[in-house]
PDB file of C-alpha atoms in Angstrom:
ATOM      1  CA  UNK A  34     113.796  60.832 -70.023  1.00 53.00           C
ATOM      2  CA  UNK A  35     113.854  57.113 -70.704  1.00 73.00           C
ATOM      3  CA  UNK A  36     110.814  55.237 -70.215  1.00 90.00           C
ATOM      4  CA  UNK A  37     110.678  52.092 -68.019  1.00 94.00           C
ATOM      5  CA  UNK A  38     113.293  49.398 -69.743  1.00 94.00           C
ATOM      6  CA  UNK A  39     112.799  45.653 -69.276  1.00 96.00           C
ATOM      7  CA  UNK A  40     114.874  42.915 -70.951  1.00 96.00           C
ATOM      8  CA  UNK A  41     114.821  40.775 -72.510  1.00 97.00           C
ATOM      9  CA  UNK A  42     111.810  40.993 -74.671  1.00 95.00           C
ATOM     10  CA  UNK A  43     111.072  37.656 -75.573  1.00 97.00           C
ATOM     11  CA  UNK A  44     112.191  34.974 -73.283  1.00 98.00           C
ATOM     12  CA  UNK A  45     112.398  31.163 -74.130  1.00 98.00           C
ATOM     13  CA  UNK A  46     113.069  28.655 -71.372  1.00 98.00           C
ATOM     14  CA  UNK A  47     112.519  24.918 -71.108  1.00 98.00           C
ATOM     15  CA  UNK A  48     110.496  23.241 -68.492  1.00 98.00           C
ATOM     16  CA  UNK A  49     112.999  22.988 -65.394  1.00 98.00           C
ATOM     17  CA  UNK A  50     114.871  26.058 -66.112  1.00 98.00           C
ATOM     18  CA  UNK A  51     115.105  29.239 -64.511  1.00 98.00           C
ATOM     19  CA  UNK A  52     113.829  32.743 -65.891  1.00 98.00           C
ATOM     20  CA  UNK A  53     115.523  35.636 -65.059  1.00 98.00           C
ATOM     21  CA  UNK A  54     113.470  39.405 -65.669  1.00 98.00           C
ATOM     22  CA  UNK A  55     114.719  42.399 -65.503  1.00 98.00           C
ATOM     23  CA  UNK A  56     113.855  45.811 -64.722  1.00 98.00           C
ATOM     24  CA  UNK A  57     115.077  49.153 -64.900  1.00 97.00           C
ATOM     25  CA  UNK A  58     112.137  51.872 -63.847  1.00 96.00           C
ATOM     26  CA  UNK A  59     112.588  55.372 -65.100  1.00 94.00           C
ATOM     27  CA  UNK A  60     114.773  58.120 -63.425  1.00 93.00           C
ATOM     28  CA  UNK A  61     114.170  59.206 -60.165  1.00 91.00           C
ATOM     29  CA  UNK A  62     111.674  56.167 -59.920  1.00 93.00           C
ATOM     30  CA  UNK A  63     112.210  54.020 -56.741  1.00 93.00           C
ATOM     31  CA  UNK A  64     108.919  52.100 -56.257  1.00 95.00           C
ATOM     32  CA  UNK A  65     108.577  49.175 -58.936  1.00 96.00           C
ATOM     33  CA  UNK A  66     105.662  46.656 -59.551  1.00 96.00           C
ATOM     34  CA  UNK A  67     105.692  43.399 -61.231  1.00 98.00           C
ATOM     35  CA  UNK A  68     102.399  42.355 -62.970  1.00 97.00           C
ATOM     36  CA  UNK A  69     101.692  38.946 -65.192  1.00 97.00           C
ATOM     37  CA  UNK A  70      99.376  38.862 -68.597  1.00 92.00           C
ATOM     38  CA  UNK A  71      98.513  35.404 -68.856  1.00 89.00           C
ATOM     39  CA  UNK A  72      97.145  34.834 -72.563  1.00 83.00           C
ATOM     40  CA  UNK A  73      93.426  36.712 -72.784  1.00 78.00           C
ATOM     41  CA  UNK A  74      93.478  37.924 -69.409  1.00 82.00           C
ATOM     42  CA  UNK A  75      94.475  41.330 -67.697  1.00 85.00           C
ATOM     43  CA  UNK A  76      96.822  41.725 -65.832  1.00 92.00           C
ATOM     44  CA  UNK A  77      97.337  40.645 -62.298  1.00 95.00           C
ATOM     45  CA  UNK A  78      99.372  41.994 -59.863  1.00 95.00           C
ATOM     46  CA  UNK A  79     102.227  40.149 -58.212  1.00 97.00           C
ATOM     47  CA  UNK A  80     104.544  42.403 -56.148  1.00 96.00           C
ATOM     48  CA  UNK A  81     105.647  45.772 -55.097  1.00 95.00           C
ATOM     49  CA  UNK A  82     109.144  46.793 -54.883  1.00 95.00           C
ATOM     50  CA  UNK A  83     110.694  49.728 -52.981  1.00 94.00           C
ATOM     51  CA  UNK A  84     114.716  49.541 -53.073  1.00 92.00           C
ATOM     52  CA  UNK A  85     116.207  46.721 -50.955  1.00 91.00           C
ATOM     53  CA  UNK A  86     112.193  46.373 -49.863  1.00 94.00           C
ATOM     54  CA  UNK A  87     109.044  43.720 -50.792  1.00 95.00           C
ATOM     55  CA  UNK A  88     106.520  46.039 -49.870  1.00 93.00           C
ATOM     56  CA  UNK A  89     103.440  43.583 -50.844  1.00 93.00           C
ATOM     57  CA  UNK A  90     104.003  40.289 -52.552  1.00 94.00           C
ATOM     58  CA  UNK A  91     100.216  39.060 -51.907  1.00 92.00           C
ATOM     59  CA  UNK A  92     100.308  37.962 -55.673  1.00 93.00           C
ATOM     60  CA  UNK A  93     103.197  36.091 -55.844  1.00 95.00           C
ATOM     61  CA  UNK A  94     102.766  32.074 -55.935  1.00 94.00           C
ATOM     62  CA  UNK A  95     104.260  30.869 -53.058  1.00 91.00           C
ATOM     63  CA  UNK A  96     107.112  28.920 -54.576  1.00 95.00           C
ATOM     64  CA  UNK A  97     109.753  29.106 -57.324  1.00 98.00           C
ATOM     65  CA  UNK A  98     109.050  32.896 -57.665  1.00 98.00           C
ATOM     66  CA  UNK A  99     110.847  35.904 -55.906  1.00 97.00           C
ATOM     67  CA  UNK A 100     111.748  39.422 -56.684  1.00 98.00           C
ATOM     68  CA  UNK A 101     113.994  41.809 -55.331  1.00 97.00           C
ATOM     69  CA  UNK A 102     115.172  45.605 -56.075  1.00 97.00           C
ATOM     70  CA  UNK A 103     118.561  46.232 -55.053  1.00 94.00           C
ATOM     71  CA  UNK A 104     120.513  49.258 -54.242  1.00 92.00           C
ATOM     72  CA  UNK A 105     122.194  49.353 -57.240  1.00 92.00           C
ATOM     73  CA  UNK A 106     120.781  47.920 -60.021  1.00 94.00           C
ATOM     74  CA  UNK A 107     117.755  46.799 -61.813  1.00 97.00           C
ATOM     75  CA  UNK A 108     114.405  45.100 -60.189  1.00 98.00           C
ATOM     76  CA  UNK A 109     114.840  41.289 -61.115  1.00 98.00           C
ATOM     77  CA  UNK A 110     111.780  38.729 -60.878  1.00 98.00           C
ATOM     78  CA  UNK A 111     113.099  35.226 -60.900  1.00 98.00           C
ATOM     79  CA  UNK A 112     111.498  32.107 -61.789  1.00 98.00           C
ATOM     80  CA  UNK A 113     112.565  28.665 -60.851  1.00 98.00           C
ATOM     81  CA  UNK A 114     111.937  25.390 -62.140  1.00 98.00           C
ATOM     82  CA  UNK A 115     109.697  26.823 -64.908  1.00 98.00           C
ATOM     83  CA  UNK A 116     106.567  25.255 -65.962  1.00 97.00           C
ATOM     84  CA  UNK A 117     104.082  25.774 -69.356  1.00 95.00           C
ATOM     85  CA  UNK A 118     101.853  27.253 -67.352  1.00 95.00           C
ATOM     86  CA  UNK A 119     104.049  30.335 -66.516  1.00 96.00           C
ATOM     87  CA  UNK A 120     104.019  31.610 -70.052  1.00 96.00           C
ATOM     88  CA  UNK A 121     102.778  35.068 -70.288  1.00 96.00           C
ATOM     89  CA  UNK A 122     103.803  38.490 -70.723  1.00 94.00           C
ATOM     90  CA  UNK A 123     105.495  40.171 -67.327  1.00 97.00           C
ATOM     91  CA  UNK A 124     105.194  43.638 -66.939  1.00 96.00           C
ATOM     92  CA  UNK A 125     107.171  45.895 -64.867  1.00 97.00           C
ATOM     93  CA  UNK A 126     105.925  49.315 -63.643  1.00 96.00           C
ATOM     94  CA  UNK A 127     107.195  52.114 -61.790  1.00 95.00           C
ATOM     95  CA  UNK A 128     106.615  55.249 -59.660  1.00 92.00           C
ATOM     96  CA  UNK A 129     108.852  57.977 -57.930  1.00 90.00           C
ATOM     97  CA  UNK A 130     106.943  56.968 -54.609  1.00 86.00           C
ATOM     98  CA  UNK A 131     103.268  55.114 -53.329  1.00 83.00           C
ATOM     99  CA  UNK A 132     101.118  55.739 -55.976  1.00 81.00           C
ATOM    100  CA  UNK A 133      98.529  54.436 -58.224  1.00 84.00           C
ATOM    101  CA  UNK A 134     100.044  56.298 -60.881  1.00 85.00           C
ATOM    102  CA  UNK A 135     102.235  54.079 -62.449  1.00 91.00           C
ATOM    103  CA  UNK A 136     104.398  54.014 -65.739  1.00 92.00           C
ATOM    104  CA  UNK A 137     104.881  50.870 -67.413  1.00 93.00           C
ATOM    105  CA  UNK A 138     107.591  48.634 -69.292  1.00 93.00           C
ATOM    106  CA  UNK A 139     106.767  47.370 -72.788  1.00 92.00           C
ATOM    107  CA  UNK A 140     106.700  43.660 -71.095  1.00 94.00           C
ATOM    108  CA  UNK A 141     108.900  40.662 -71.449  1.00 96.00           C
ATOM    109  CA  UNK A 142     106.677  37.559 -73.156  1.00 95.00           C
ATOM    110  CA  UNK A 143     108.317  34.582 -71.485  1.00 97.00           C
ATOM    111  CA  UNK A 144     107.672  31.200 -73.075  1.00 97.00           C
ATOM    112  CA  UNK A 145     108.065  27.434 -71.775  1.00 97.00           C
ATOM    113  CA  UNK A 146     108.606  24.627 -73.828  1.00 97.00           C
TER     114      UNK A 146
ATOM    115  CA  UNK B  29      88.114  43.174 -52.768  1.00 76.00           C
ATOM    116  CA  UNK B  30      88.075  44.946 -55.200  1.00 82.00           C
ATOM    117  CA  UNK B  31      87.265  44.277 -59.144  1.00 90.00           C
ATOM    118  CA  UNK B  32      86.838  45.501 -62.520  1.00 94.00           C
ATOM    119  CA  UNK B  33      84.290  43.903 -65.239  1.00 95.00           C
ATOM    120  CA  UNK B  34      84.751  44.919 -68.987  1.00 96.00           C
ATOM    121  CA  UNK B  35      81.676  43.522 -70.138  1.00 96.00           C
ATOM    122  CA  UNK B  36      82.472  43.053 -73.461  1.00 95.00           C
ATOM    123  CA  UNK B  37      85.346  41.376 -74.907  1.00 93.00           C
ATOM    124  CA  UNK B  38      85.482  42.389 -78.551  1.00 95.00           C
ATOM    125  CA  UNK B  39      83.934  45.624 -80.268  1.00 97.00           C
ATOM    126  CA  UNK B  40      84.194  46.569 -83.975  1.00 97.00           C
ATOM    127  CA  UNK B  41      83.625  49.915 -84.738  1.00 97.00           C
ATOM    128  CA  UNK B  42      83.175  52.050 -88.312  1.00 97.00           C
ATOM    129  CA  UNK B  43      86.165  54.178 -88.455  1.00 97.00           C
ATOM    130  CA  UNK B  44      84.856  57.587 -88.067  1.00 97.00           C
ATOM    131  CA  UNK B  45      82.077  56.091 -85.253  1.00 98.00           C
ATOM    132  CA  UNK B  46      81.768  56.726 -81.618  1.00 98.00           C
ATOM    133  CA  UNK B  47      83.228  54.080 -79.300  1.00 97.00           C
ATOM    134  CA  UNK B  48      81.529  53.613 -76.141  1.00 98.00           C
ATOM    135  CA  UNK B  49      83.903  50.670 -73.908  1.00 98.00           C
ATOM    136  CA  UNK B  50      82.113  49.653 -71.029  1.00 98.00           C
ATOM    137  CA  UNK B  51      83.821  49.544 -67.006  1.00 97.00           C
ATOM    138  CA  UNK B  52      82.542  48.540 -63.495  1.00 96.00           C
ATOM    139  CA  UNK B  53      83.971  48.476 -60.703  1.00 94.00           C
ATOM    140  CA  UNK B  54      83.874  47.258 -57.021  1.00 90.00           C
ATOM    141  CA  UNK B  55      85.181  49.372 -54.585  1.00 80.00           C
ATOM    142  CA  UNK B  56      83.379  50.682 -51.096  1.00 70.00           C
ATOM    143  CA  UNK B  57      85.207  53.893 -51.536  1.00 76.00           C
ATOM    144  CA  UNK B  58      86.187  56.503 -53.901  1.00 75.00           C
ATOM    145  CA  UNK B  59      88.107  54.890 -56.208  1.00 88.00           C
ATOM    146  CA  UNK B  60      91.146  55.635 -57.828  1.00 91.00           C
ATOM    147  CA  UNK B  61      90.331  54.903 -61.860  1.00 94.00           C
ATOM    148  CA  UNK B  62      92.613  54.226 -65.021  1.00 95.00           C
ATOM    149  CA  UNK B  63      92.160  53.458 -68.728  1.00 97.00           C
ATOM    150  CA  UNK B  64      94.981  52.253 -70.295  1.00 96.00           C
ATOM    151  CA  UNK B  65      95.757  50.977 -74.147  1.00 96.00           C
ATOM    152  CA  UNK B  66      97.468  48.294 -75.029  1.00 92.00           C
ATOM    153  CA  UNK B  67      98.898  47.723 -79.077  1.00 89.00           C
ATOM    154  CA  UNK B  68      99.673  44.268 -79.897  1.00 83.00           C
ATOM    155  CA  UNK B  69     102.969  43.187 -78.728  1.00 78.00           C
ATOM    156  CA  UNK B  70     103.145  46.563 -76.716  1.00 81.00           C
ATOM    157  CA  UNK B  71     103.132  47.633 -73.467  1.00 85.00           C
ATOM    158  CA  UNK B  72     100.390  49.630 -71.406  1.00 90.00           C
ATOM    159  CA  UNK B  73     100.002  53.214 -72.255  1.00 93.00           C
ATOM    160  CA  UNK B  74      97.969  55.842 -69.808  1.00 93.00           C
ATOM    161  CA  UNK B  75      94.866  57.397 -71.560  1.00 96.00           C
ATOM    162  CA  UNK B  76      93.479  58.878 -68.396  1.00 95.00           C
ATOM    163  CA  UNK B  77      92.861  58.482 -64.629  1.00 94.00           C
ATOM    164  CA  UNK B  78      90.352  59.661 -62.386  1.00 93.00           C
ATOM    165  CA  UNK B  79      90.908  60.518 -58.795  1.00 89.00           C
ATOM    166  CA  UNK B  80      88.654  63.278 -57.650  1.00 85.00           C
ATOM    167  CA  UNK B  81      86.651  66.269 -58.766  1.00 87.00           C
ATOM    168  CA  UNK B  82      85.330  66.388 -61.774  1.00 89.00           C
ATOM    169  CA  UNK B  83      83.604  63.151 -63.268  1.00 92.00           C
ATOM    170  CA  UNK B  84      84.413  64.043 -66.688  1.00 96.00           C
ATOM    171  CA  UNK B  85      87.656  63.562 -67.336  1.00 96.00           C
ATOM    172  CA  UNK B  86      89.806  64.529 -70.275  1.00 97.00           C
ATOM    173  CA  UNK B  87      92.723  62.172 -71.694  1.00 97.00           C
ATOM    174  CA  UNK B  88      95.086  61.537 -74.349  1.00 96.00           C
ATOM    175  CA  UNK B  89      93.847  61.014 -78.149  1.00 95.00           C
ATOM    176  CA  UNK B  90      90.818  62.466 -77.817  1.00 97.00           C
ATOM    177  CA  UNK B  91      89.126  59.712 -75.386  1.00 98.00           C
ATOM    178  CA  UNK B  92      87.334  61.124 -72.242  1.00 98.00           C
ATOM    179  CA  UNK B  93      86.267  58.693 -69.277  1.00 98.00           C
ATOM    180  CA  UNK B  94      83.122  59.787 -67.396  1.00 97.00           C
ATOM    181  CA  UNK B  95      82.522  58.327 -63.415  1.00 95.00           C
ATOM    182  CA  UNK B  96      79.364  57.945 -62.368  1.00 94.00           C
ATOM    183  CA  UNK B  97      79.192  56.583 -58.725  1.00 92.00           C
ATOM    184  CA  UNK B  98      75.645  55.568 -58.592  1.00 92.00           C
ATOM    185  CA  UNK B  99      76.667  53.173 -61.144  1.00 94.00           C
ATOM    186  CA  UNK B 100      79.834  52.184 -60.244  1.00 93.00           C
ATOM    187  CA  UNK B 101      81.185  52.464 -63.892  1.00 96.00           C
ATOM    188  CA  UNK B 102      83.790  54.465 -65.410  1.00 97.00           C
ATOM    189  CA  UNK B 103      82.873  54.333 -69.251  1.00 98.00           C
ATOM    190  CA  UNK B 104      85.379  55.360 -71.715  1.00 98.00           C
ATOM    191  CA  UNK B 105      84.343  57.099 -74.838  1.00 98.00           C
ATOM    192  CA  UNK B 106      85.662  58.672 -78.184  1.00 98.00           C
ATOM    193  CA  UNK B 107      83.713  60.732 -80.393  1.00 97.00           C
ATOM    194  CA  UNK B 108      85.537  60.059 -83.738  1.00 97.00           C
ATOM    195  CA  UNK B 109      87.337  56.546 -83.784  1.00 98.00           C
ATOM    196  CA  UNK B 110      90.159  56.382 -86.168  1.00 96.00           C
ATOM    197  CA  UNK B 111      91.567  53.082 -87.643  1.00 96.00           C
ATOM    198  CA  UNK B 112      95.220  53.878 -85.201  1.00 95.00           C
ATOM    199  CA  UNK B 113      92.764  53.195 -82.445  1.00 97.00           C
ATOM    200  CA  UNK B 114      92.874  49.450 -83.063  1.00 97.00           C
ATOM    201  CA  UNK B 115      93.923  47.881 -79.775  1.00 96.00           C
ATOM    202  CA  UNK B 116      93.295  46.642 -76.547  1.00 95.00           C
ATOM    203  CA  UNK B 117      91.968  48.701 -73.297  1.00 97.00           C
ATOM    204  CA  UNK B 118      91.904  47.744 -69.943  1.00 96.00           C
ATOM    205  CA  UNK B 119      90.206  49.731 -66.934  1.00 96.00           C
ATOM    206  CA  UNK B 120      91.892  49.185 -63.441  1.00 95.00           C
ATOM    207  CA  UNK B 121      91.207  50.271 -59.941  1.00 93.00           C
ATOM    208  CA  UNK B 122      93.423  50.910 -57.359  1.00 89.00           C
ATOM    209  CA  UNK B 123      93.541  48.900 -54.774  1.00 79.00           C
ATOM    210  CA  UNK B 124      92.467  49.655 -50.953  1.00 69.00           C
ATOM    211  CA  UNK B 125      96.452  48.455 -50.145  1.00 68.00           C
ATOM    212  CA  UNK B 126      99.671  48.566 -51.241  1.00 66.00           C
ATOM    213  CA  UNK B 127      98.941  51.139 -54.292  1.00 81.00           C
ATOM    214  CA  UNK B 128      98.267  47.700 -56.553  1.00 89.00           C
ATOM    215  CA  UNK B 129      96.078  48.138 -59.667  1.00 93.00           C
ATOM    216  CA  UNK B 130      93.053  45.497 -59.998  1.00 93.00           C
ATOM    217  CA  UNK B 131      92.473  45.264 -63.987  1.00 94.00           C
ATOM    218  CA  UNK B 132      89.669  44.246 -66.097  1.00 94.00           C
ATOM    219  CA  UNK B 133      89.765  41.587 -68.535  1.00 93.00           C
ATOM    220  CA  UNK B 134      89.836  43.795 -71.476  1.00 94.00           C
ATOM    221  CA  UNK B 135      88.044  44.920 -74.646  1.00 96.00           C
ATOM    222  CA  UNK B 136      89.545  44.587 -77.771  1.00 95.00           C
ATOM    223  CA  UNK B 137      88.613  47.130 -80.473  1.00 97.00           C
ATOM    224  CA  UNK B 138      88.600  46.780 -83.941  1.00 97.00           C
ATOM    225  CA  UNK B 139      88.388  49.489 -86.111  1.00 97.00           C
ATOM    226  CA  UNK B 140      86.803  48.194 -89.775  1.00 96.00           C
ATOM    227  CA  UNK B 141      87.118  51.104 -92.968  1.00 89.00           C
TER     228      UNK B 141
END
């Protein structure tokens, strides 16, 4: 059973441009979460996912980010307008349902020039 | 709300030591607890979690996590550190809403031979 996939890896944007992430939780997995590493820190929550559903986005900044998990598809977290300050690692996880218990993504390190 | 404070940010250990990593947490209820490892360039791995029963609990690569309420902490420990141990570990909580983890800042272990 695959693990949770994210791509790309290693993302390089320039200030102004837009970041696409993407997500793929494991099999049978419809819940995802989206958490950001900023350099030396833990990680910080920023939304939960159910299909076509934003359960909680209390840690999303208020503008140029949104997320969405469609029917069909992979979980994508979207960044507009990027700025220095949003480079850091994003890490998706996921869980069959409402849990704590939650599988994560090997992370996509996103960095703005 | 709650939060999670890894007193200490680095530890170097002997190989072949014990490794004691510190956690606290705030949280007015029983808390839902996780240790999780994180290798360099890697994403986060599950040692153990802690939901309810007994406060010693047993995890993955020989680490065992002990919760003691009256202290609010949720050490981690391994008897035996080996050099492969060389990484980073974060505690988390789960949150009171919407099945978010609240991480720590992180310890990272070194492992010297």
């Amino acid at each position: 059973n695959a693990g949770v996939m994210q791509n790309p890896r290693h993302l390089v944007r320039r200030r102004g441009q837009e970041a696409r992430l993407r997500c793929s939780p494991m099999k049978g997995h419809s819940h995802v979460y989206w958490y950001r590493q900023l350099p030396e820190e833990g990680l910080k929550f920023m939304v939960y996912l159910q299909k076509e559903n934003i359960i909680d986005e209390s840690g999303m900044p208020k503008e140029r980010f949104s997320a969405e998990f469609p029917k069909e598809g992979p979980s994508i977290l979207r960044i507009q307008q990027v700025v220095r300050g949003d480079s850091a690692a994003y890490f998706c996880a996921s869980s069959p349902g409402p849990s704590f218990e939650q599988y994560f993504g090997p992370g996509t390190r996103l960095t703005v020039t | 709300a709650q939060s999670v404070t890894q007193p200490d940010i680095h530890i170097t250990v002997s190989e072949g030591a014990s490794l004691e990593l510190r956690c606290n947490y705030s949280y007015g209820a029983t808390p839902y607890l996780f240790w999780y490892v994180q290798s360099p360039g890697q994403g986060l791995q599950l040692l153990l979690k802690y939901f309810s029963g007994d406060t010693l609990v047993q995890g993955i690569k020989g680490f065992e996590a002990e919760f003691k309420r009256s202290q609010s902490s949720f050490n981690l420990r391994k008897p035996s550190v080996h050099w492969s141990d060389a990484a980073e570990y974060f505690c988390a909580v789960g949150a009171s809403y919407g099945n978010k983890l609240v991480f720590g800042a992180g310890t990272i272990l070194r492992v010297k031979s």
